[in-house]
PDB file of N, CA and C in Angstrom:
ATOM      1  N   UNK A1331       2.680  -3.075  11.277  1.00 90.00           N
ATOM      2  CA  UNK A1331       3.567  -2.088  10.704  1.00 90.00           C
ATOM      3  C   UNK A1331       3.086  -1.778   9.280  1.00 90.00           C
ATOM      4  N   UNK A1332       2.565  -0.711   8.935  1.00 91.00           N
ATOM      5  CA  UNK A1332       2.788   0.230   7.653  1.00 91.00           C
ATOM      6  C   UNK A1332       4.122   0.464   6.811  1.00 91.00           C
ATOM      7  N   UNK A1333       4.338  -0.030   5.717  1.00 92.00           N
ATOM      8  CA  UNK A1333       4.965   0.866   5.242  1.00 92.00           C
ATOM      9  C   UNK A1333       4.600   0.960   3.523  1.00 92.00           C
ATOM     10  N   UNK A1334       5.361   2.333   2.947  1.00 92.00           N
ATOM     11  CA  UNK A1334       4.932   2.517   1.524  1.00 92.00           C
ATOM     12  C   UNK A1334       5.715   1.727   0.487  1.00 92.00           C
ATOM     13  N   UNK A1335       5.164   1.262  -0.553  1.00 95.00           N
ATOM     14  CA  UNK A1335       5.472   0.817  -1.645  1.00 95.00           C
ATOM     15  C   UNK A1335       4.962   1.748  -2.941  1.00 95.00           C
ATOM     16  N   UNK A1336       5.793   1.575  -3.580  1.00 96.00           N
ATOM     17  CA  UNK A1336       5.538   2.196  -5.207  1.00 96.00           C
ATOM     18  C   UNK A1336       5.977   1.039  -6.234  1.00 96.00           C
ATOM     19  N   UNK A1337       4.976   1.102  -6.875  1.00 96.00           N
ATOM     20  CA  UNK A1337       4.653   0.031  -7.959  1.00 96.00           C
ATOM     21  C   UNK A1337       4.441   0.532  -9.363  1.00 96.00           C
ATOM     22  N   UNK A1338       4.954  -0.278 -10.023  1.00 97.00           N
ATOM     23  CA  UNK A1338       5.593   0.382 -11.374  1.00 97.00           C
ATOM     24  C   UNK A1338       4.702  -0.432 -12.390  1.00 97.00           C
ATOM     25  N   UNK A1339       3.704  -0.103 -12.959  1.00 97.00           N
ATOM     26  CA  UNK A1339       2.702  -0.536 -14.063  1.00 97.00           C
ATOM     27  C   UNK A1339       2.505  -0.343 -15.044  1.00 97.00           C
ATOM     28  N   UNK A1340       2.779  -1.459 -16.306  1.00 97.00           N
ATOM     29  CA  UNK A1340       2.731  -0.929 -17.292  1.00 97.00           C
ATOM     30  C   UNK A1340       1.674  -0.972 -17.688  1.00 97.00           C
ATOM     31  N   UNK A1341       1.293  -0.057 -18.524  1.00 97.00           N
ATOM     32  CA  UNK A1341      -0.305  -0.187 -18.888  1.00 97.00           C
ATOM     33  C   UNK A1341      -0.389  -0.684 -20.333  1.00 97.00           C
ATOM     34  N   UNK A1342      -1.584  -2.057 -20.665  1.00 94.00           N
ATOM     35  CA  UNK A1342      -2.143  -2.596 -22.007  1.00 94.00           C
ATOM     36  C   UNK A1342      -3.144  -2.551 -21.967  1.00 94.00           C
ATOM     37  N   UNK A1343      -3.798  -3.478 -23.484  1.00 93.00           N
ATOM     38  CA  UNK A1343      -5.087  -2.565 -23.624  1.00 93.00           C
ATOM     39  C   UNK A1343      -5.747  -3.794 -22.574  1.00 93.00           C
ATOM     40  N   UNK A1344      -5.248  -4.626 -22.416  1.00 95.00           N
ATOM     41  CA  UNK A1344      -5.876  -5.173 -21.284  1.00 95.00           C
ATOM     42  C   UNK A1344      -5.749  -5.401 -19.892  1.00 95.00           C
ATOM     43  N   UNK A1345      -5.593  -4.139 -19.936  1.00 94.00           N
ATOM     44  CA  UNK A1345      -5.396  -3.956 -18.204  1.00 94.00           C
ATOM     45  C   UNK A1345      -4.179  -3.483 -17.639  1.00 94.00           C
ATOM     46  N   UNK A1346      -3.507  -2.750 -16.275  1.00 95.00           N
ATOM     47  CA  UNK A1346      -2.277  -3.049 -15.783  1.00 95.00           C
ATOM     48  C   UNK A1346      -1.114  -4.155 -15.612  1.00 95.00           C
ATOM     49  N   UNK A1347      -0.286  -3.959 -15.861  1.00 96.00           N
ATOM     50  CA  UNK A1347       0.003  -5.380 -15.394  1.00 96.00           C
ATOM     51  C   UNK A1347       1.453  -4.549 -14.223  1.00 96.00           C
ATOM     52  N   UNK A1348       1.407  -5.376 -13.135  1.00 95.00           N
ATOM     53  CA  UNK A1348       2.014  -4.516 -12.132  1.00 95.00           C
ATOM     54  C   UNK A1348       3.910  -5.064 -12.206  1.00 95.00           C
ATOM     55  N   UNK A1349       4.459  -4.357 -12.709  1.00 95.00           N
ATOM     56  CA  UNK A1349       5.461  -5.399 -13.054  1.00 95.00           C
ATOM     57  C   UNK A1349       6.923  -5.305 -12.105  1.00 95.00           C
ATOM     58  N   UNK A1350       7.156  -4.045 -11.497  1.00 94.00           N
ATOM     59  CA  UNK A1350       7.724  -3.637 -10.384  1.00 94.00           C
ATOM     60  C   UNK A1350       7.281  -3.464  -9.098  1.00 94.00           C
ATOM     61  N   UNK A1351       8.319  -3.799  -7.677  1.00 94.00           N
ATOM     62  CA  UNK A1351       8.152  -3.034  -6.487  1.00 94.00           C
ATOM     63  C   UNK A1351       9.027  -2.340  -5.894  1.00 94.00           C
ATOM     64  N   UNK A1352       9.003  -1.756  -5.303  1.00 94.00           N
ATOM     65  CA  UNK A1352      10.330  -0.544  -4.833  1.00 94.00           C
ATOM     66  C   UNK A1352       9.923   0.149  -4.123  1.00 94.00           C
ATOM     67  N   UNK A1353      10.972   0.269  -3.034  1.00 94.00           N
ATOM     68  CA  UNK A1353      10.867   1.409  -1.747  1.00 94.00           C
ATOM     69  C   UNK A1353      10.710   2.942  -1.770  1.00 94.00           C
ATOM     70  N   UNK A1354      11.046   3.065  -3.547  1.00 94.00           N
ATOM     71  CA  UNK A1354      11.063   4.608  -3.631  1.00 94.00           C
ATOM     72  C   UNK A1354      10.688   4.978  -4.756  1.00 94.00           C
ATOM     73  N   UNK A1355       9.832   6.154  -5.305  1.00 93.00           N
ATOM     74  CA  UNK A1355       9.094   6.101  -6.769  1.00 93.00           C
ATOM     75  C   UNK A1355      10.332   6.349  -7.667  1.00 93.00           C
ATOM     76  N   UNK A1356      11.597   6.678  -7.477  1.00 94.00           N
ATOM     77  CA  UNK A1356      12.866   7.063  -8.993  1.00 94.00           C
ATOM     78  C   UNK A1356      13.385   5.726  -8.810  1.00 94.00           C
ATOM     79  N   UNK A1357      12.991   4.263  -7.910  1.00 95.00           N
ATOM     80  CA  UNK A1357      13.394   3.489  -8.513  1.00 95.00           C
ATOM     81  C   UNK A1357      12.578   2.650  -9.159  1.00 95.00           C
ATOM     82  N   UNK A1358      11.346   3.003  -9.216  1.00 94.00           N
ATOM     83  CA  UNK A1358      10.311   2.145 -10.216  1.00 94.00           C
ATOM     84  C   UNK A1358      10.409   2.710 -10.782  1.00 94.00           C
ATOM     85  N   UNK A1359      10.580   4.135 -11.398  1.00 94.00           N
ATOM     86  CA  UNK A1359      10.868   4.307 -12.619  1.00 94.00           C
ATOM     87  C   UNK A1359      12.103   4.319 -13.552  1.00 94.00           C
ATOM     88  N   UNK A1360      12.873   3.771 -12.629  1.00 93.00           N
ATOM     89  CA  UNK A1360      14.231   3.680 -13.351  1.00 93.00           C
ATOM     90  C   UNK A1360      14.220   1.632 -14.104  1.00 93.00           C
ATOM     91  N   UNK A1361      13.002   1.094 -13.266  1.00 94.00           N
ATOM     92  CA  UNK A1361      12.953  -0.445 -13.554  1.00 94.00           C
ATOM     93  C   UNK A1361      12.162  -0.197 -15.131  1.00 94.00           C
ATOM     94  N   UNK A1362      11.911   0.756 -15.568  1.00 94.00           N
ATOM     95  CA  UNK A1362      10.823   0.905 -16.735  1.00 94.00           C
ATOM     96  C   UNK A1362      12.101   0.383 -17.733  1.00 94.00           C
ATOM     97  N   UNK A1363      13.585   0.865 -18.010  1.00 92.00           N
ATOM     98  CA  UNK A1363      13.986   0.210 -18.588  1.00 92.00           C
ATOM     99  C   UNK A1363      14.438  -1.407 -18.914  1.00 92.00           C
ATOM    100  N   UNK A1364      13.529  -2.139 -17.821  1.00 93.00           N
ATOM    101  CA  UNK A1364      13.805  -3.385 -18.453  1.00 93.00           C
ATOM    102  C   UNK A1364      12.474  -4.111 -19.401  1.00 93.00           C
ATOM    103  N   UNK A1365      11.992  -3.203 -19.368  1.00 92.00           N
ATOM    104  CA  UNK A1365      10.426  -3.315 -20.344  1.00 92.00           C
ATOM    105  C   UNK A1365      10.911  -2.693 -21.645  1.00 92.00           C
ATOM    106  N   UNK A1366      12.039  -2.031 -22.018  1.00 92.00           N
ATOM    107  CA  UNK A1366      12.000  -1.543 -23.314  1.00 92.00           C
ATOM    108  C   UNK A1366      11.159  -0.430 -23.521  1.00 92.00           C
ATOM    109  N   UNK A1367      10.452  -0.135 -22.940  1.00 93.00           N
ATOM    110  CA  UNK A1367      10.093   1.200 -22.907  1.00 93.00           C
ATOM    111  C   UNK A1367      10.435   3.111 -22.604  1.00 93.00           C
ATOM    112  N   UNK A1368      10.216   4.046 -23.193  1.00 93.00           N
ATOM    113  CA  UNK A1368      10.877   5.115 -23.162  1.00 93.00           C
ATOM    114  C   UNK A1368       9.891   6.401 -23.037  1.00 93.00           C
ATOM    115  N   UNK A1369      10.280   7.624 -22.597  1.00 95.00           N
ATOM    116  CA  UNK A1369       9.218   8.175 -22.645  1.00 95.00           C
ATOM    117  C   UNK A1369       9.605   9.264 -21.911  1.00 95.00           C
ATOM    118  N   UNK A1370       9.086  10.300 -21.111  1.00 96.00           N
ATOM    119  CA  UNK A1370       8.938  11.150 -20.703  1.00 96.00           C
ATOM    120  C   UNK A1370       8.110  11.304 -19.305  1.00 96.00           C
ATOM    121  N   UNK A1371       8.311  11.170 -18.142  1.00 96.00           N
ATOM    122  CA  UNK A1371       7.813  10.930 -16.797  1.00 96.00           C
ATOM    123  C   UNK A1371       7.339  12.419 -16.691  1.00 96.00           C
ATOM    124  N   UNK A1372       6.003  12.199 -16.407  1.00 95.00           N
ATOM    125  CA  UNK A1372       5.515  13.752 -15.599  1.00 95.00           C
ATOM    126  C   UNK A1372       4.822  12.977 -14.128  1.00 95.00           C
ATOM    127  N   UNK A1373       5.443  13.734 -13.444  1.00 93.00           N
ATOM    128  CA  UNK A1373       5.305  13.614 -11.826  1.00 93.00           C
ATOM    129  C   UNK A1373       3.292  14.290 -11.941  1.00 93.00           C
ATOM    130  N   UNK A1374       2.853  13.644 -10.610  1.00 91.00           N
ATOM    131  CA  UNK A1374       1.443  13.985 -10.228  1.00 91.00           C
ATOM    132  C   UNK A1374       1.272  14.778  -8.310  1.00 91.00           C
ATOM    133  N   UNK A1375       1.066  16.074  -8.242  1.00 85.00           N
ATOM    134  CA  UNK A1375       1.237  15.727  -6.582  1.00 85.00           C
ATOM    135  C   UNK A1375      -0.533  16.363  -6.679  1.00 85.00           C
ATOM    136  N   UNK A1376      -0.512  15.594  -5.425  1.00 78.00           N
ATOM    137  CA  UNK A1376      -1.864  15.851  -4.728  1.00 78.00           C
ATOM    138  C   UNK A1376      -1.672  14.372  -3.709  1.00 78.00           C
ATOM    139  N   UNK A1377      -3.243  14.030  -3.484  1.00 73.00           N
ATOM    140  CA  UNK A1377      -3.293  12.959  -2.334  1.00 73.00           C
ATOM    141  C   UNK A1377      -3.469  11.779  -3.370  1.00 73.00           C
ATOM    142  N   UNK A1378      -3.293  11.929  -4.784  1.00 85.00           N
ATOM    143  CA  UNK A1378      -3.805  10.473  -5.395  1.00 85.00           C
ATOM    144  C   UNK A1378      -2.587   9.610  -5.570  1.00 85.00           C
ATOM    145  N   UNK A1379      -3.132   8.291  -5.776  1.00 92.00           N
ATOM    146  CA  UNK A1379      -2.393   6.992  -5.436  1.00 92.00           C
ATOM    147  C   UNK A1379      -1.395   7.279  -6.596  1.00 92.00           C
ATOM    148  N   UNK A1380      -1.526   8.057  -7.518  1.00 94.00           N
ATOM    149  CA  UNK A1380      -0.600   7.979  -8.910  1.00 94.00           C
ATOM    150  C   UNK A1380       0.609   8.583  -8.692  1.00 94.00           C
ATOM    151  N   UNK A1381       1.796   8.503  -8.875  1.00 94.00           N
ATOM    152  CA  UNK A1381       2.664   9.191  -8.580  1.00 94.00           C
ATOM    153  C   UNK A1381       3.030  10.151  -9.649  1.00 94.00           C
ATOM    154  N   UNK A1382       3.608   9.164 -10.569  1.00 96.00           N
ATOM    155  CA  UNK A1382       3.943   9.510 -12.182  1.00 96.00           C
ATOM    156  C   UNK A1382       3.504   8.838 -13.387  1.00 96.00           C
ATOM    157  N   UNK A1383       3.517   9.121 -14.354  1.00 96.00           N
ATOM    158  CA  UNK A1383       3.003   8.816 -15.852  1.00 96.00           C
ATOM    159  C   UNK A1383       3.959   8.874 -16.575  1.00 96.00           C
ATOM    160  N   UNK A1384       4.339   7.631 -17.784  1.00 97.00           N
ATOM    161  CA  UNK A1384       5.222   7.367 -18.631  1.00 97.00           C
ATOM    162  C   UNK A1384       4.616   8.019 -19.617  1.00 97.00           C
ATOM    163  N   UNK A1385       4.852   8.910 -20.514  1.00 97.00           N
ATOM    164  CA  UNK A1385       4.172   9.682 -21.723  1.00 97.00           C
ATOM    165  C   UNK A1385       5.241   9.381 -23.261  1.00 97.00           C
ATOM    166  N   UNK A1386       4.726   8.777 -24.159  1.00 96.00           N
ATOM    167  CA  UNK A1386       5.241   8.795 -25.487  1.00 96.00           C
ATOM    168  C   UNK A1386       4.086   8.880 -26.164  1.00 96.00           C
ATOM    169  N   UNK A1387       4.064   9.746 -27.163  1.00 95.00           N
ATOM    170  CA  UNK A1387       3.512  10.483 -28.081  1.00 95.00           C
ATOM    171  C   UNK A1387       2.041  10.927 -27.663  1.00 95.00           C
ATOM    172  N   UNK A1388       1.890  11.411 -26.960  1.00 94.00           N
ATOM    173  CA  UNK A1388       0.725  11.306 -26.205  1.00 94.00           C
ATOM    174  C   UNK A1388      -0.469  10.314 -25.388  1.00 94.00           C
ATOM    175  N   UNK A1389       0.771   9.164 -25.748  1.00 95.00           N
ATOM    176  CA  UNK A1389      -0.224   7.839 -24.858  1.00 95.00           C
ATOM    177  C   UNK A1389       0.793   7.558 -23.534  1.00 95.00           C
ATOM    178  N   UNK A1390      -0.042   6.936 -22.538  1.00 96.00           N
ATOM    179  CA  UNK A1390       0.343   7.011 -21.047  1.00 96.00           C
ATOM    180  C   UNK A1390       0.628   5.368 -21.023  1.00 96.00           C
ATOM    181  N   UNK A1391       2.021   5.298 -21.371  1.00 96.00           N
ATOM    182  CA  UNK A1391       2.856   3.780 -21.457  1.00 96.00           C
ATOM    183  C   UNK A1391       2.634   2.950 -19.924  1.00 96.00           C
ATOM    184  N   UNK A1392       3.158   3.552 -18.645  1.00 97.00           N
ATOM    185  CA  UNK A1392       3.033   2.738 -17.540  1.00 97.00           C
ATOM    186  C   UNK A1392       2.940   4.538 -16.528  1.00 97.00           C
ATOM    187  N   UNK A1393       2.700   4.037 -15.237  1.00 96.00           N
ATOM    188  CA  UNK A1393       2.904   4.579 -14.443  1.00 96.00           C
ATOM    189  C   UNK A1393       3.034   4.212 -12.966  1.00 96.00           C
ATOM    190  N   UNK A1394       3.453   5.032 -12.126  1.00 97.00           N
ATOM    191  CA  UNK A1394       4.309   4.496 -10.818  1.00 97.00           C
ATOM    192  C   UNK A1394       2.565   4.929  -9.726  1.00 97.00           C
ATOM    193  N   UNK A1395       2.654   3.854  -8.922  1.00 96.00           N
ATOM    194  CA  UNK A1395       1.505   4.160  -7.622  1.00 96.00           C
ATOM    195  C   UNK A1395       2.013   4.059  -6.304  1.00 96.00           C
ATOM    196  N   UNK A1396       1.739   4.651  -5.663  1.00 95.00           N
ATOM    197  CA  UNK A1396       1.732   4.530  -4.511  1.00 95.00           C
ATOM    198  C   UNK A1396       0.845   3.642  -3.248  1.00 95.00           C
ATOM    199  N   UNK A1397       1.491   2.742  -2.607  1.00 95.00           N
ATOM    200  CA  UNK A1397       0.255   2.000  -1.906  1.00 95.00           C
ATOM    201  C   UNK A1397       0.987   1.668  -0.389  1.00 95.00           C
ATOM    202  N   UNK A1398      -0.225   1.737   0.442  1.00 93.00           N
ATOM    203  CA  UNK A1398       0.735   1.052   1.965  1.00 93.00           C
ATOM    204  C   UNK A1398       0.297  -0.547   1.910  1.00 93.00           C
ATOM    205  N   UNK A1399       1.040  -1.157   2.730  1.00 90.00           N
ATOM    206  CA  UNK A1399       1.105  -2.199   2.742  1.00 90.00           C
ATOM    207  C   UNK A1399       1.018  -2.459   4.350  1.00 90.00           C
ATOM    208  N   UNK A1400       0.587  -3.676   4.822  1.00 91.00           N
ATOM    209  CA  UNK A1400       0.544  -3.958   6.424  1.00 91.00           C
ATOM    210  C   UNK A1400       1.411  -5.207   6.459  1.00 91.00           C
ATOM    211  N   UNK A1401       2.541  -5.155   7.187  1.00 82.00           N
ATOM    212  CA  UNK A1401       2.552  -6.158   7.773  1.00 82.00           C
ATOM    213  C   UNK A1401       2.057  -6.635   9.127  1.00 82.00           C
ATOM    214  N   UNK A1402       2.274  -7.784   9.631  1.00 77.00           N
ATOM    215  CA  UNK A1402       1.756  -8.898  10.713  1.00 77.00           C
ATOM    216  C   UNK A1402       2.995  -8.809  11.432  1.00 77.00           C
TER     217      UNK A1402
END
């Protein structure tokens, strides 16, 4: 069985760190408030794994992905 996950990442200078999971991308981005973080979400459509982007002052704080997952 397939199904989708969206994962909520905040981004540092060293790397992602993946800090949410959720069945639906407005609730990984609604988990951004337990990081203290704020910002401005711009949505992405096409076929890429990115969903959305956290934007404050022109730097890209975290953003939401999209991924399938398999279970057994």
């Amino acid at each position: 069985m397939i199904q989708l996950v969206y994962i909520l990442e905040i981004l540092k200078p060293s790397g992602a760190i993946r800090a949410h999971f959720a069945q639906a991308p407005k609730a990984a981005k609604r988990a951004i408030q337990k990081y203290g973080l704020a910002g401005e979400w711009q949505d992405r459509s096409g076929e890429d794994r990115i969903v959305s982007e956290l934007f404050h002052e022109g730097q890209v704080l975290a953003r939401v992905v999209r991924e399938s997952v398999e279970y057994a």
